[in-house]
């Protein structure tokens, strides 16, 4: 008998190919871009060409910092390459406890728990905290991992327009009296680069007896006097119940976290399935996180420099009439409109020596395709000055929408 081809029913692969062709026809097909070499100064080599990387989330330039690489190597030497089991089984190393204690001190909370990624932290925390009968109030532009967590939880999704406090209040007012009410917001929105109205969200959640969860993925290491995020910057740490974030962006490593009251963290150890049923974060990554937390604490000038450069970048692009939406941070979008326009803009930038990826639906709303620039403390100021000029020139040449 002939061995099965592995191709499944005759129509299976043809159907997938058809879906890919449909995506292609709508300028929505995604392809992997191979980085051949990572170079100093926030540069990469792609297709033989050296590009200034304006698309990474390595905001403090720590991903390539030799101290993180050395700390990772040292942790691997002492503890091995893998943790060997999930945390509740036999994978909870002293290193996990030490890094979690350091993290809690950094965040200004009683305790903290580390997940394998930020995605897993959102999935685990949300599904543990809410379920059928509960309601989650979610900013429309929150990250996909938050939406996935809500869907998986079975809780009711009450989505409010981006940063619209009146709409949120109406939803809170009309919510069923029974069941938990959880408000979730990104603190820095990942594709618009603007900030959540955190002070007002805290007031609303207190008025309506809700719980507030803040995703500080793009703020950790960047905002606040100690780099802990927007809640710290606004002096609101103690009034937010669930602090979530990731080590994969400004901290240059990998792994997500939730920080808060000891009882919250103990509860997550018992109920967060992405924590319970997944192997513990490996020692080299913990070594890198530990080192990154230390650098964030000791070198505040990195985030100050980043934010100062970002302010100049935003101002100059906006002054040239480009639509940078409400960006207030190191993430600066430039709206192109159609998917084609965003792809053409990204291609023109690439030819000019810049890696800046086009974001299209479903990552952004239809008609708001854009190129998202993200700055890093690793970028030399002169390279950023050049980049600003080139971006403005190309945007004009391509006829991008003006404000
Ligand atoms: C706001 C936000 N939350 C969560 C995540 C997920 O984090 P990670 O990349 O560590 O899985 C991201 C990153 O893509 C993000 O932008």
mmCIF file of C-alpha atoms and ligand atoms in Angstrom:
data_model
loop_
_atom_site.group_PDB
_atom_site.id
_atom_site.type_symbol
_atom_site.label_atom_id
_atom_site.label_comp_id
_atom_site.label_asym_id
_atom_site.label_seq_id
_atom_site.Cartn_x
_atom_site.Cartn_y
_atom_site.Cartn_z
ATOM 1 C CA UNK A 1 0.000 0.000 0.000
ATOM 2 C CA UNK A 2 1.192 3.476 -0.778
ATOM 3 C CA UNK A 3 2.315 5.533 2.242
ATOM 4 C CA UNK A 4 0.091 8.534 3.031
ATOM 5 C CA UNK A 5 1.452 11.710 1.448
ATOM 6 C CA UNK A 6 0.870 13.777 4.592
ATOM 7 C CA UNK A 7 -1.046 16.275 2.499
ATOM 8 C CA UNK A 8 -4.445 15.466 4.077
ATOM 9 C CA UNK A 9 -7.669 15.468 2.074
ATOM 10 C CA UNK A 10 -7.119 16.450 -1.565
ATOM 11 C CA UNK A 11 -8.545 19.941 -1.092
ATOM 12 C CA UNK A 12 -6.682 20.807 2.163
ATOM 13 C CA UNK A 13 -3.485 22.394 0.836
ATOM 14 C CA UNK A 14 -5.284 23.859 -2.171
ATOM 15 C CA UNK A 15 -7.639 25.646 0.257
ATOM 16 C CA UNK A 16 -4.723 27.076 2.213
ATOM 17 C CA UNK A 17 -3.041 28.223 -0.995
ATOM 18 C CA UNK A 18 -6.284 29.913 -2.058
ATOM 19 C CA UNK A 19 -6.514 31.784 1.262
ATOM 20 C CA UNK A 20 -2.919 32.950 0.885
ATOM 21 C CA UNK A 21 -3.676 34.123 -2.665
ATOM 22 C CA UNK A 22 -6.693 36.048 -1.340
ATOM 23 C CA UNK A 23 -4.484 37.745 1.262
ATOM 24 C CA UNK A 24 -1.957 38.586 -1.449
ATOM 25 C CA UNK A 25 -4.678 40.147 -3.606
ATOM 26 C CA UNK A 26 -5.655 42.434 -0.705
ATOM 27 C CA UNK A 27 -2.017 43.386 0.088
ATOM 28 C CA UNK A 28 -2.412 41.553 3.396
ATOM 29 C CA UNK A 29 -0.076 38.622 2.945
ATOM 30 C CA UNK A 30 2.756 38.580 5.478
ATOM 31 C CA UNK A 31 6.234 37.223 4.882
ATOM 32 C CA UNK A 32 9.180 36.621 7.143
ATOM 33 C CA UNK A 33 12.095 38.984 6.747
ATOM 34 C CA UNK A 34 15.449 37.422 7.503
ATOM 35 C CA UNK A 35 17.968 39.447 9.477
ATOM 36 C CA UNK A 36 21.402 38.179 8.445
ATOM 37 C CA UNK A 37 23.380 40.029 11.058
ATOM 38 C CA UNK A 38 22.699 42.287 14.017
ATOM 39 C CA UNK A 39 25.118 45.214 14.053
ATOM 40 C CA UNK A 40 25.915 47.917 16.629
ATOM 41 C CA UNK A 41 23.985 51.198 16.657
ATOM 42 C CA UNK A 42 20.575 49.586 16.132
ATOM 43 C CA UNK A 43 21.526 48.403 12.644
ATOM 44 C CA UNK A 44 20.849 45.108 10.886
ATOM 45 C CA UNK A 45 21.898 43.495 7.628
ATOM 46 C CA UNK A 46 19.005 42.310 5.476
ATOM 47 C CA UNK A 47 19.425 41.022 1.924
ATOM 48 C CA UNK A 48 23.062 42.147 2.053
ATOM 49 C CA UNK A 49 22.046 45.736 2.853
ATOM 50 C CA UNK A 50 22.797 47.474 6.166
ATOM 51 C CA UNK A 51 19.645 49.151 7.506
ATOM 52 C CA UNK A 52 18.899 51.313 10.520
ATOM 53 C CA UNK A 53 16.360 49.191 12.363
ATOM 54 C CA UNK A 54 13.389 51.401 13.189
ATOM 55 C CA UNK A 55 11.057 48.477 13.844
ATOM 56 C CA UNK A 56 12.467 46.726 16.906
ATOM 57 C CA UNK A 57 11.077 47.049 20.427
ATOM 58 C CA UNK A 58 14.570 46.984 21.894
ATOM 59 C CA UNK A 59 13.970 50.488 23.252
ATOM 60 C CA UNK A 60 16.986 50.679 25.558
ATOM 61 C CA UNK A 61 19.366 48.846 23.238
ATOM 62 C CA UNK A 62 19.783 46.031 25.763
ATOM 63 C CA UNK A 63 19.132 43.058 23.453
ATOM 64 C CA UNK A 64 22.687 43.367 22.122
ATOM 65 C CA UNK A 65 24.282 44.548 25.371
ATOM 66 C CA UNK A 66 27.276 42.264 26.084
ATOM 67 C CA UNK A 67 26.432 42.346 29.812
ATOM 68 C CA UNK A 68 23.090 40.618 29.165
ATOM 69 C CA UNK A 69 24.749 38.024 26.918
ATOM 70 C CA UNK A 70 27.395 37.374 29.613
ATOM 71 C CA UNK A 71 24.735 37.072 32.337
ATOM 72 C CA UNK A 72 22.775 34.633 30.166
ATOM 73 C CA UNK A 73 25.904 32.553 29.551
ATOM 74 C CA UNK A 74 26.793 32.556 33.241
ATOM 75 C CA UNK A 75 23.273 31.439 34.239
ATOM 76 C CA UNK A 76 23.429 28.664 31.628
ATOM 77 C CA UNK A 77 26.789 27.531 32.979
ATOM 78 C CA UNK A 78 25.519 27.412 36.563
ATOM 79 C CA UNK A 79 21.957 26.203 36.062
ATOM 80 C CA UNK A 80 21.830 24.625 32.609
ATOM 81 C CA UNK A 81 20.044 25.455 29.382
ATOM 82 C CA UNK A 82 16.547 24.518 30.516
ATOM 83 C CA UNK A 83 14.488 24.503 33.722
ATOM 84 C CA UNK A 84 13.465 20.895 33.155
ATOM 85 C CA UNK A 85 9.845 21.152 34.288
ATOM 86 C CA UNK A 86 6.994 23.523 34.939
ATOM 87 C CA UNK A 87 7.266 25.734 38.018
ATOM 88 C CA UNK A 88 4.809 23.774 40.178
ATOM 89 C CA UNK A 89 6.432 20.459 39.327
ATOM 90 C CA UNK A 90 10.213 20.717 39.733
ATOM 91 C CA UNK A 91 11.175 23.691 37.552
ATOM 92 C CA UNK A 92 11.073 26.403 40.217
ATOM 93 C CA UNK A 93 14.727 27.323 40.612
ATOM 94 C CA UNK A 94 16.140 29.696 43.204
ATOM 95 C CA UNK A 95 16.873 31.924 40.228
ATOM 96 C CA UNK A 96 13.131 32.292 39.513
ATOM 97 C CA UNK A 97 12.475 33.410 43.079
ATOM 98 C CA UNK A 98 15.368 35.867 43.065
ATOM 99 C CA UNK A 99 14.341 37.445 39.769
ATOM 100 C CA UNK A 100 10.695 37.658 40.864
ATOM 101 C CA UNK A 101 11.711 39.380 44.092
ATOM 102 C CA UNK A 102 13.840 41.843 42.167
ATOM 103 C CA UNK A 103 10.963 42.427 39.765
ATOM 104 C CA UNK A 104 8.475 43.082 42.586
ATOM 105 C CA UNK A 105 10.894 45.609 44.114
ATOM 106 C CA UNK A 106 11.303 47.272 40.693
ATOM 107 C CA UNK A 107 7.527 47.451 40.201
ATOM 108 C CA UNK A 108 6.876 48.625 43.762
ATOM 109 C CA UNK A 109 4.524 45.742 44.489
ATOM 110 C CA UNK A 110 4.426 43.023 47.102
ATOM 111 C CA UNK A 111 5.003 40.109 44.725
ATOM 112 C CA UNK A 112 5.376 39.123 41.078
ATOM 113 C CA UNK A 113 5.203 36.068 38.843
ATOM 114 C CA UNK A 114 7.024 35.427 35.586
ATOM 115 C CA UNK A 115 5.447 33.767 32.555
ATOM 116 C CA UNK A 116 7.223 32.494 29.428
ATOM 117 C CA UNK A 117 6.084 35.469 27.341
ATOM 118 C CA UNK A 118 3.946 38.565 27.665
ATOM 119 C CA UNK A 119 1.361 36.826 25.498
ATOM 120 C CA UNK A 120 1.184 33.966 27.999
ATOM 121 C CA UNK A 121 1.011 36.389 30.923
ATOM 122 C CA UNK A 122 -2.085 38.050 29.460
ATOM 123 C CA UNK A 123 -3.693 34.745 28.552
ATOM 124 C CA UNK A 124 -2.960 33.233 31.958
ATOM 125 C CA UNK A 125 -3.950 36.216 34.081
ATOM 126 C CA UNK A 126 -7.173 37.059 32.249
ATOM 127 C CA UNK A 127 -8.462 33.487 32.093
ATOM 128 C CA UNK A 128 -7.656 33.061 35.795
ATOM 129 C CA UNK A 129 -9.331 36.281 36.883
ATOM 130 C CA UNK A 130 -12.573 36.228 34.870
ATOM 131 C CA UNK A 131 -14.970 33.707 33.409
ATOM 132 C CA UNK A 132 -18.559 33.341 32.231
ATOM 133 C CA UNK A 133 -20.775 35.779 34.150
ATOM 134 C CA UNK A 134 -17.974 38.377 34.423
ATOM 135 C CA UNK A 135 -17.423 41.392 32.166
ATOM 136 C CA UNK A 136 -14.160 42.716 30.753
ATOM 137 C CA UNK A 137 -14.027 46.358 29.668
ATOM 138 C CA UNK A 138 -11.384 46.563 26.976
ATOM 139 C CA UNK A 139 -9.955 49.522 25.062
ATOM 140 C CA UNK A 140 -10.466 48.914 21.353
ATOM 141 C CA UNK A 141 -6.708 49.199 20.647
ATOM 142 C CA UNK A 142 -5.555 46.794 23.351
ATOM 143 C CA UNK A 143 -3.066 44.158 22.264
ATOM 144 C CA UNK A 144 -4.214 40.929 20.568
ATOM 145 C CA UNK A 145 -3.070 38.824 23.537
ATOM 146 C CA UNK A 146 -5.604 40.645 25.727
ATOM 147 C CA UNK A 147 -8.412 39.894 23.283
ATOM 148 C CA UNK A 148 -7.311 36.273 23.069
ATOM 149 C CA UNK A 149 -7.335 36.009 26.868
ATOM 150 C CA UNK A 150 -10.842 37.468 27.060
ATOM 151 C CA UNK A 151 -12.152 35.124 24.364
ATOM 152 C CA UNK A 152 -10.638 32.120 26.069
ATOM 153 C CA UNK A 153 -12.011 33.152 29.464
ATOM 154 C CA UNK A 154 -15.644 33.090 28.333
ATOM 155 C CA UNK A 155 -16.246 36.465 30.024
ATOM 156 C CA UNK A 156 -18.432 39.076 28.334
ATOM 157 C CA UNK A 157 -16.395 41.507 26.208
ATOM 158 C CA UNK A 158 -17.401 45.164 26.604
ATOM 159 C CA UNK A 159 -15.193 46.994 24.143
ATOM 160 C CA UNK A 160 -14.956 50.780 24.326
ATOM 161 C CA UNK A 161 -13.609 53.154 21.647
ATOM 162 C CA UNK A 162 -9.951 54.023 22.090
ATOM 163 C CA UNK A 163 -9.397 56.113 25.251
ATOM 164 C CA UNK A 164 -13.106 57.037 25.357
ATOM 165 C CA UNK A 165 -13.894 57.436 29.054
ATOM 166 C CA UNK A 166 -17.528 58.471 28.494
ATOM 167 C CA UNK A 167 -18.192 55.318 26.507
ATOM 168 C CA UNK A 168 -16.480 53.242 29.187
ATOM 169 C CA UNK A 169 -18.553 54.837 31.917
ATOM 170 C CA UNK A 170 -21.765 54.070 29.997
ATOM 171 C CA UNK A 171 -20.702 50.437 29.665
ATOM 172 C CA UNK A 172 -19.837 50.224 33.369
ATOM 173 C CA UNK A 173 -23.173 51.777 34.240
ATOM 174 C CA UNK A 174 -25.081 49.271 32.107
ATOM 175 C CA UNK A 175 -23.104 46.173 33.155
ATOM 176 C CA UNK A 176 -24.896 43.320 34.922
ATOM 177 C CA UNK A 177 -24.835 43.903 38.701
ATOM 178 C CA UNK A 178 -23.443 40.451 39.418
ATOM 179 C CA UNK A 179 -20.067 39.150 38.313
ATOM 180 C CA UNK A 180 -16.588 40.646 38.386
ATOM 181 C CA UNK A 181 -15.827 43.763 36.360
ATOM 182 C CA UNK A 182 -12.309 43.931 34.969
ATOM 183 C CA UNK A 183 -11.043 46.975 33.060
ATOM 184 C CA UNK A 184 -7.974 46.286 30.922
ATOM 185 C CA UNK A 185 -5.804 48.794 29.125
ATOM 186 C CA UNK A 186 -2.394 48.974 27.509
ATOM 187 C CA UNK A 187 -0.475 51.803 29.176
ATOM 188 C CA UNK A 188 1.464 52.673 26.006
ATOM 189 C CA UNK A 189 -0.567 51.570 22.994
ATOM 190 C CA UNK A 190 1.597 49.408 20.808
ATOM 191 C CA UNK A 191 0.589 50.676 17.387
ATOM 192 C CA UNK A 192 -0.428 54.298 18.102
ATOM 193 C CA UNK A 193 2.253 55.101 20.699
ATOM 194 C CA UNK A 194 -0.179 57.106 22.820
ATOM 195 C CA UNK A 195 -0.919 56.725 26.534
ATOM 196 C CA UNK A 196 -3.895 55.388 28.442
ATOM 197 C CA UNK A 197 -5.748 57.966 30.566
ATOM 198 C CA UNK A 198 -4.688 55.994 33.608
ATOM 199 C CA UNK A 199 -5.642 58.493 36.295
ATOM 200 C CA UNK A 200 -9.202 58.674 34.990
ATOM 201 C CA UNK A 201 -9.389 54.895 34.563
ATOM 202 C CA UNK A 202 -8.385 54.462 38.204
ATOM 203 C CA UNK A 203 -11.128 56.886 39.294
ATOM 204 C CA UNK A 204 -13.739 55.107 37.182
ATOM 205 C CA UNK A 205 -12.820 51.642 38.373
ATOM 206 C CA UNK A 206 -12.982 52.824 41.983
ATOM 207 C CA UNK A 207 -16.364 54.451 41.420
ATOM 208 C CA UNK A 208 -17.835 51.332 39.779
ATOM 209 C CA UNK A 209 -16.255 48.669 41.983
ATOM 210 C CA UNK A 210 -14.146 47.267 39.141
ATOM 211 C CA UNK A 211 -10.637 45.829 39.031
ATOM 212 C CA UNK A 212 -7.963 47.437 36.818
ATOM 213 C CA UNK A 213 -5.330 45.544 34.842
ATOM 214 C CA UNK A 214 -2.626 47.548 33.045
ATOM 215 C CA UNK A 215 -0.428 46.090 30.303
ATOM 216 C CA UNK A 216 2.895 47.942 30.550
ATOM 217 C CA UNK A 217 4.595 45.975 27.751
ATOM 218 C CA UNK A 218 5.878 49.113 25.995
ATOM 219 C CA UNK A 219 6.353 51.196 29.136
ATOM 220 C CA UNK A 220 8.432 48.818 31.251
ATOM 221 C CA UNK A 221 11.984 50.164 31.356
ATOM 222 C CA UNK A 222 10.897 53.354 29.596
ATOM 223 C CA UNK A 223 8.429 55.396 31.689
ATOM 224 C CA UNK A 224 8.474 56.388 35.338
ATOM 225 C CA UNK A 225 11.291 57.607 37.578
ATOM 226 C CA UNK A 226 12.507 54.043 38.155
ATOM 227 C CA UNK A 227 11.458 52.745 34.716
ATOM 228 C CA UNK A 228 8.580 50.660 36.113
ATOM 229 C CA UNK A 229 5.991 52.095 33.725
ATOM 230 C CA UNK A 230 3.115 54.555 33.459
ATOM 231 C CA UNK A 231 1.508 53.596 36.786
ATOM 232 C CA UNK A 232 4.761 54.483 38.516
ATOM 233 C CA UNK A 233 5.122 57.691 36.476
ATOM 234 C CA UNK A 234 1.693 58.839 37.673
ATOM 235 C CA UNK A 235 2.075 57.631 41.258
ATOM 236 C CA UNK A 236 -0.763 55.135 40.780
ATOM 237 C CA UNK A 237 0.981 51.827 41.494
ATOM 238 C CA UNK A 238 -0.955 51.054 44.660
ATOM 239 C CA UNK A 239 -4.287 51.821 42.987
ATOM 240 C CA UNK A 240 -3.866 49.328 40.120
ATOM 241 C CA UNK A 241 -4.641 45.726 41.056
ATOM 242 C CA UNK A 242 -2.954 43.872 38.183
ATOM 243 C CA UNK A 243 0.332 45.109 36.683
ATOM 244 C CA UNK A 244 1.332 43.179 33.586
ATOM 245 C CA UNK A 245 4.367 43.604 31.342
ATOM 246 C CA UNK A 246 7.091 41.916 29.380
ATOM 247 C CA UNK A 247 10.875 41.571 29.385
ATOM 248 C CA UNK A 248 10.913 41.188 25.602
ATOM 249 C CA UNK A 249 10.951 44.859 24.672
ATOM 250 C CA UNK A 250 12.961 47.502 26.561
ATOM 251 C CA UNK A 251 14.522 44.808 28.770
ATOM 252 C CA UNK A 252 16.009 43.098 25.734
ATOM 253 C CA UNK A 253 15.203 39.507 26.738
ATOM 254 C CA UNK A 254 12.015 37.400 26.842
ATOM 255 C CA UNK A 255 9.266 36.596 29.310
ATOM 256 C CA UNK A 256 6.120 38.214 30.679
ATOM 257 C CA UNK A 257 5.149 39.149 34.204
ATOM 258 C CA UNK A 258 2.280 40.001 36.485
ATOM 259 C CA UNK A 259 2.971 42.024 39.635
ATOM 260 C CA UNK A 260 0.683 42.993 42.500
ATOM 261 C CA UNK A 261 -0.566 41.880 45.889
ATOM 262 C CA UNK A 262 0.809 38.588 47.277
ATOM 263 C CA UNK A 263 -2.714 37.093 47.222
ATOM 264 C CA UNK A 264 -3.062 37.867 43.509
ATOM 265 C CA UNK A 265 0.237 36.151 42.741
ATOM 266 C CA UNK A 266 -0.590 33.097 44.893
ATOM 267 C CA UNK A 267 -3.923 32.882 43.096
ATOM 268 C CA UNK A 268 -2.228 32.980 39.679
ATOM 269 C CA UNK A 269 0.130 30.174 40.745
ATOM 270 C CA UNK A 270 -3.013 28.124 41.292
ATOM 271 C CA UNK A 271 -5.242 29.254 38.452
ATOM 272 C CA UNK A 272 -3.217 30.639 35.519
ATOM 273 C CA UNK A 273 -3.090 27.706 33.122
ATOM 274 C CA UNK A 274 -0.302 29.173 30.946
ATOM 275 C CA UNK A 275 1.818 29.288 34.122
ATOM 276 C CA UNK A 276 0.799 25.883 35.455
ATOM 277 C CA UNK A 277 0.960 23.822 32.268
ATOM 278 C CA UNK A 278 4.085 25.191 30.625
ATOM 279 C CA UNK A 279 7.776 24.669 31.314
ATOM 280 C CA UNK A 280 9.442 27.312 33.478
ATOM 281 C CA UNK A 281 11.458 30.069 31.817
ATOM 282 C CA UNK A 282 15.020 28.773 31.247
ATOM 283 C CA UNK A 283 18.048 29.955 33.283
ATOM 284 C CA UNK A 284 19.853 31.909 30.503
ATOM 285 C CA UNK A 285 16.770 34.060 29.990
ATOM 286 C CA UNK A 286 16.460 34.628 33.749
ATOM 287 C CA UNK A 287 20.128 35.652 33.845
ATOM 288 C CA UNK A 288 19.518 38.203 31.095
ATOM 289 C CA UNK A 289 16.374 39.564 32.808
ATOM 290 C CA UNK A 290 18.200 39.915 36.114
ATOM 291 C CA UNK A 291 20.979 41.875 34.427
ATOM 292 C CA UNK A 292 18.519 44.050 32.476
ATOM 293 C CA UNK A 293 16.622 44.970 35.673
ATOM 294 C CA UNK A 294 19.918 46.044 37.194
ATOM 295 C CA UNK A 295 20.827 48.190 34.175
ATOM 296 C CA UNK A 296 17.387 49.834 34.131
ATOM 297 C CA UNK A 297 17.856 50.728 37.799
ATOM 298 C CA UNK A 298 21.407 52.010 37.469
ATOM 299 C CA UNK A 299 21.291 53.734 34.089
ATOM 300 C CA UNK A 300 18.240 56.021 34.016
ATOM 301 C CA UNK A 301 20.002 58.166 31.399
ATOM 302 C CA UNK A 302 19.163 55.514 28.781
ATOM 303 C CA UNK A 303 15.417 56.067 29.080
ATOM 304 C CA UNK A 304 15.856 59.838 29.414
ATOM 305 C CA UNK A 305 17.863 59.956 26.197
ATOM 306 C CA UNK A 306 15.348 57.725 24.418
ATOM 307 C CA UNK A 307 12.401 59.894 25.431
ATOM 308 C CA UNK A 308 14.207 63.118 24.510
ATOM 309 C CA UNK A 309 15.051 61.744 21.037
ATOM 310 C CA UNK A 310 11.490 60.466 20.640
ATOM 311 C CA UNK A 311 10.079 63.916 21.422
ATOM 312 C CA UNK A 312 12.213 65.506 18.675
ATOM 313 C CA UNK A 313 11.282 62.711 16.244
ATOM 314 C CA UNK A 314 7.533 63.141 16.845
ATOM 315 C CA UNK A 315 7.655 66.906 16.704
ATOM 316 C CA UNK A 316 9.567 67.055 13.440
ATOM 317 C CA UNK A 317 7.346 64.521 11.684
ATOM 318 C CA UNK A 318 4.189 66.210 12.942
ATOM 319 C CA UNK A 319 5.554 69.662 11.989
ATOM 320 C CA UNK A 320 6.034 68.344 8.439
ATOM 321 C CA UNK A 321 2.313 67.535 8.380
ATOM 322 C CA UNK A 322 2.574 63.758 8.763
ATOM 323 C CA UNK A 323 -0.172 62.024 10.708
ATOM 324 C CA UNK A 324 1.526 60.559 13.791
ATOM 325 C CA UNK A 325 -1.855 59.963 15.483
ATOM 326 C CA UNK A 326 -1.625 60.756 19.187
ATOM 327 C CA UNK A 327 1.910 59.444 19.718
ATOM 328 C CA UNK A 328 3.455 60.562 23.005
ATOM 329 C CA UNK A 329 6.220 57.993 23.283
ATOM 330 C CA UNK A 330 9.108 56.195 21.565
ATOM 331 C CA UNK A 331 6.558 54.558 19.225
ATOM 332 C CA UNK A 332 5.783 56.935 16.376
ATOM 333 C CA UNK A 333 3.368 55.821 13.659
ATOM 334 C CA UNK A 334 3.009 57.563 10.313
ATOM 335 C CA UNK A 335 -0.371 56.851 8.764
ATOM 336 C CA UNK A 336 -0.282 55.968 5.064
ATOM 337 C CA UNK A 337 -3.957 54.992 4.631
ATOM 338 C CA UNK A 338 -4.304 52.063 2.244
ATOM 339 C CA UNK A 339 -2.392 48.830 2.640
ATOM 340 C CA UNK A 340 -0.648 49.506 -0.679
ATOM 341 C CA UNK A 341 0.441 52.985 0.408
ATOM 342 C CA UNK A 342 1.916 51.618 3.646
ATOM 343 C CA UNK A 343 3.773 48.869 1.779
ATOM 344 C CA UNK A 344 5.145 51.351 -0.783
ATOM 345 C CA UNK A 345 6.293 53.683 2.007
ATOM 346 C CA UNK A 346 8.066 50.837 3.815
ATOM 347 C CA UNK A 347 9.701 49.744 0.553
ATOM 348 C CA UNK A 348 10.925 53.258 -0.243
ATOM 349 C CA UNK A 349 12.355 53.530 3.279
ATOM 350 C CA UNK A 350 14.121 50.244 2.845
ATOM 351 C CA UNK A 351 15.719 51.367 -0.379
ATOM 352 C CA UNK A 352 16.917 54.444 1.521
ATOM 353 C CA UNK A 353 18.519 52.299 4.260
ATOM 354 C CA UNK A 354 15.776 51.993 6.904
ATOM 355 C CA UNK A 355 13.945 48.977 8.217
ATOM 356 C CA UNK A 356 10.448 50.133 9.103
ATOM 357 C CA UNK A 357 7.658 47.651 8.735
ATOM 358 C CA UNK A 358 4.175 48.415 7.387
ATOM 359 C CA UNK A 359 1.348 47.563 9.787
ATOM 360 C CA UNK A 360 -1.893 46.541 8.152
ATOM 361 C CA UNK A 361 -5.255 45.179 9.324
ATOM 362 C CA UNK A 362 -6.049 43.320 11.496
ATOM 363 C CA UNK A 363 -3.148 44.811 13.521
ATOM 364 C CA UNK A 364 -4.575 48.293 12.789
ATOM 365 C CA UNK A 365 -8.085 49.385 11.709
ATOM 366 C CA UNK A 366 -8.851 49.204 7.952
ATOM 367 C CA UNK A 367 -7.837 52.385 6.102
ATOM 368 C CA UNK A 368 -5.267 53.229 8.777
ATOM 369 C CA UNK A 369 -2.365 51.165 7.511
ATOM 370 C CA UNK A 370 0.851 52.776 8.606
ATOM 371 C CA UNK A 371 4.539 52.504 9.122
ATOM 372 C CA UNK A 372 5.370 52.264 12.794
ATOM 373 C CA UNK A 373 8.722 53.703 13.828
ATOM 374 C CA UNK A 374 10.137 52.656 17.162
ATOM 375 C CA UNK A 375 13.203 54.318 18.555
ATOM 376 C CA UNK A 376 16.003 52.876 20.615
ATOM 377 C CA UNK A 377 18.649 54.322 22.880
ATOM 378 C CA UNK A 378 21.059 52.359 20.663
ATOM 379 C CA UNK A 379 20.347 54.636 17.674
ATOM 380 C CA UNK A 380 23.041 57.312 17.235
ATOM 381 C CA UNK A 381 21.429 60.802 17.299
ATOM 382 C CA UNK A 382 22.948 61.701 13.909
ATOM 383 C CA UNK A 383 21.397 58.590 12.342
ATOM 384 C CA UNK A 384 17.995 59.574 13.739
ATOM 385 C CA UNK A 385 18.367 63.123 12.403
ATOM 386 C CA UNK A 386 19.062 61.680 8.937
ATOM 387 C CA UNK A 387 16.143 59.285 9.305
ATOM 388 C CA UNK A 388 13.710 62.110 10.108
ATOM 389 C CA UNK A 389 14.691 64.010 6.975
ATOM 390 C CA UNK A 390 14.393 60.943 4.781
ATOM 391 C CA UNK A 391 11.010 59.972 6.221
ATOM 392 C CA UNK A 392 9.585 63.445 5.571
ATOM 393 C CA UNK A 393 11.026 63.564 2.034
ATOM 394 C CA UNK A 394 9.726 60.118 1.066
ATOM 395 C CA UNK A 395 6.315 60.741 2.607
ATOM 396 C CA UNK A 396 6.012 63.893 0.472
ATOM 397 C CA UNK A 397 7.189 62.136 -2.672
ATOM 398 C CA UNK A 398 4.683 59.342 -2.161
ATOM 399 C CA UNK A 399 1.860 61.794 -1.402
ATOM 400 C CA UNK A 400 1.055 60.403 2.043
ATOM 401 C CA UNK A 401 -1.927 62.023 3.796
ATOM 402 C CA UNK A 402 -1.161 65.304 5.580
ATOM 403 C CA UNK A 403 -2.848 66.574 8.695
HETATM 404 C C1 LIG B 1 0.785 45.588 24.577
HETATM 405 C C2 LIG B 1 1.414 44.230 24.455
HETATM 406 N N1 LIG B 1 1.096 43.278 25.344
HETATM 407 C C3 LIG B 1 1.640 42.045 25.281
HETATM 408 C C4 LIG B 1 2.541 41.711 24.295
HETATM 409 C C5 LIG B 1 3.107 40.328 24.237
HETATM 410 O O1 LIG B 1 4.380 40.310 24.781
HETATM 411 P P1 LIG B 1 5.468 39.225 24.329
HETATM 412 O O2 LIG B 1 6.028 39.692 23.018
HETATM 413 O O3 LIG B 1 6.446 39.203 25.444
HETATM 414 O O4 LIG B 1 4.749 37.922 24.178
HETATM 415 C C6 LIG B 1 2.926 42.682 23.376
HETATM 416 C C7 LIG B 1 3.975 42.382 22.359
HETATM 417 O O5 LIG B 1 3.850 42.101 21.273
HETATM 418 C C8 LIG B 1 2.332 43.961 23.429
HETATM 419 O O6 LIG B 1 2.615 44.894 22.508
#
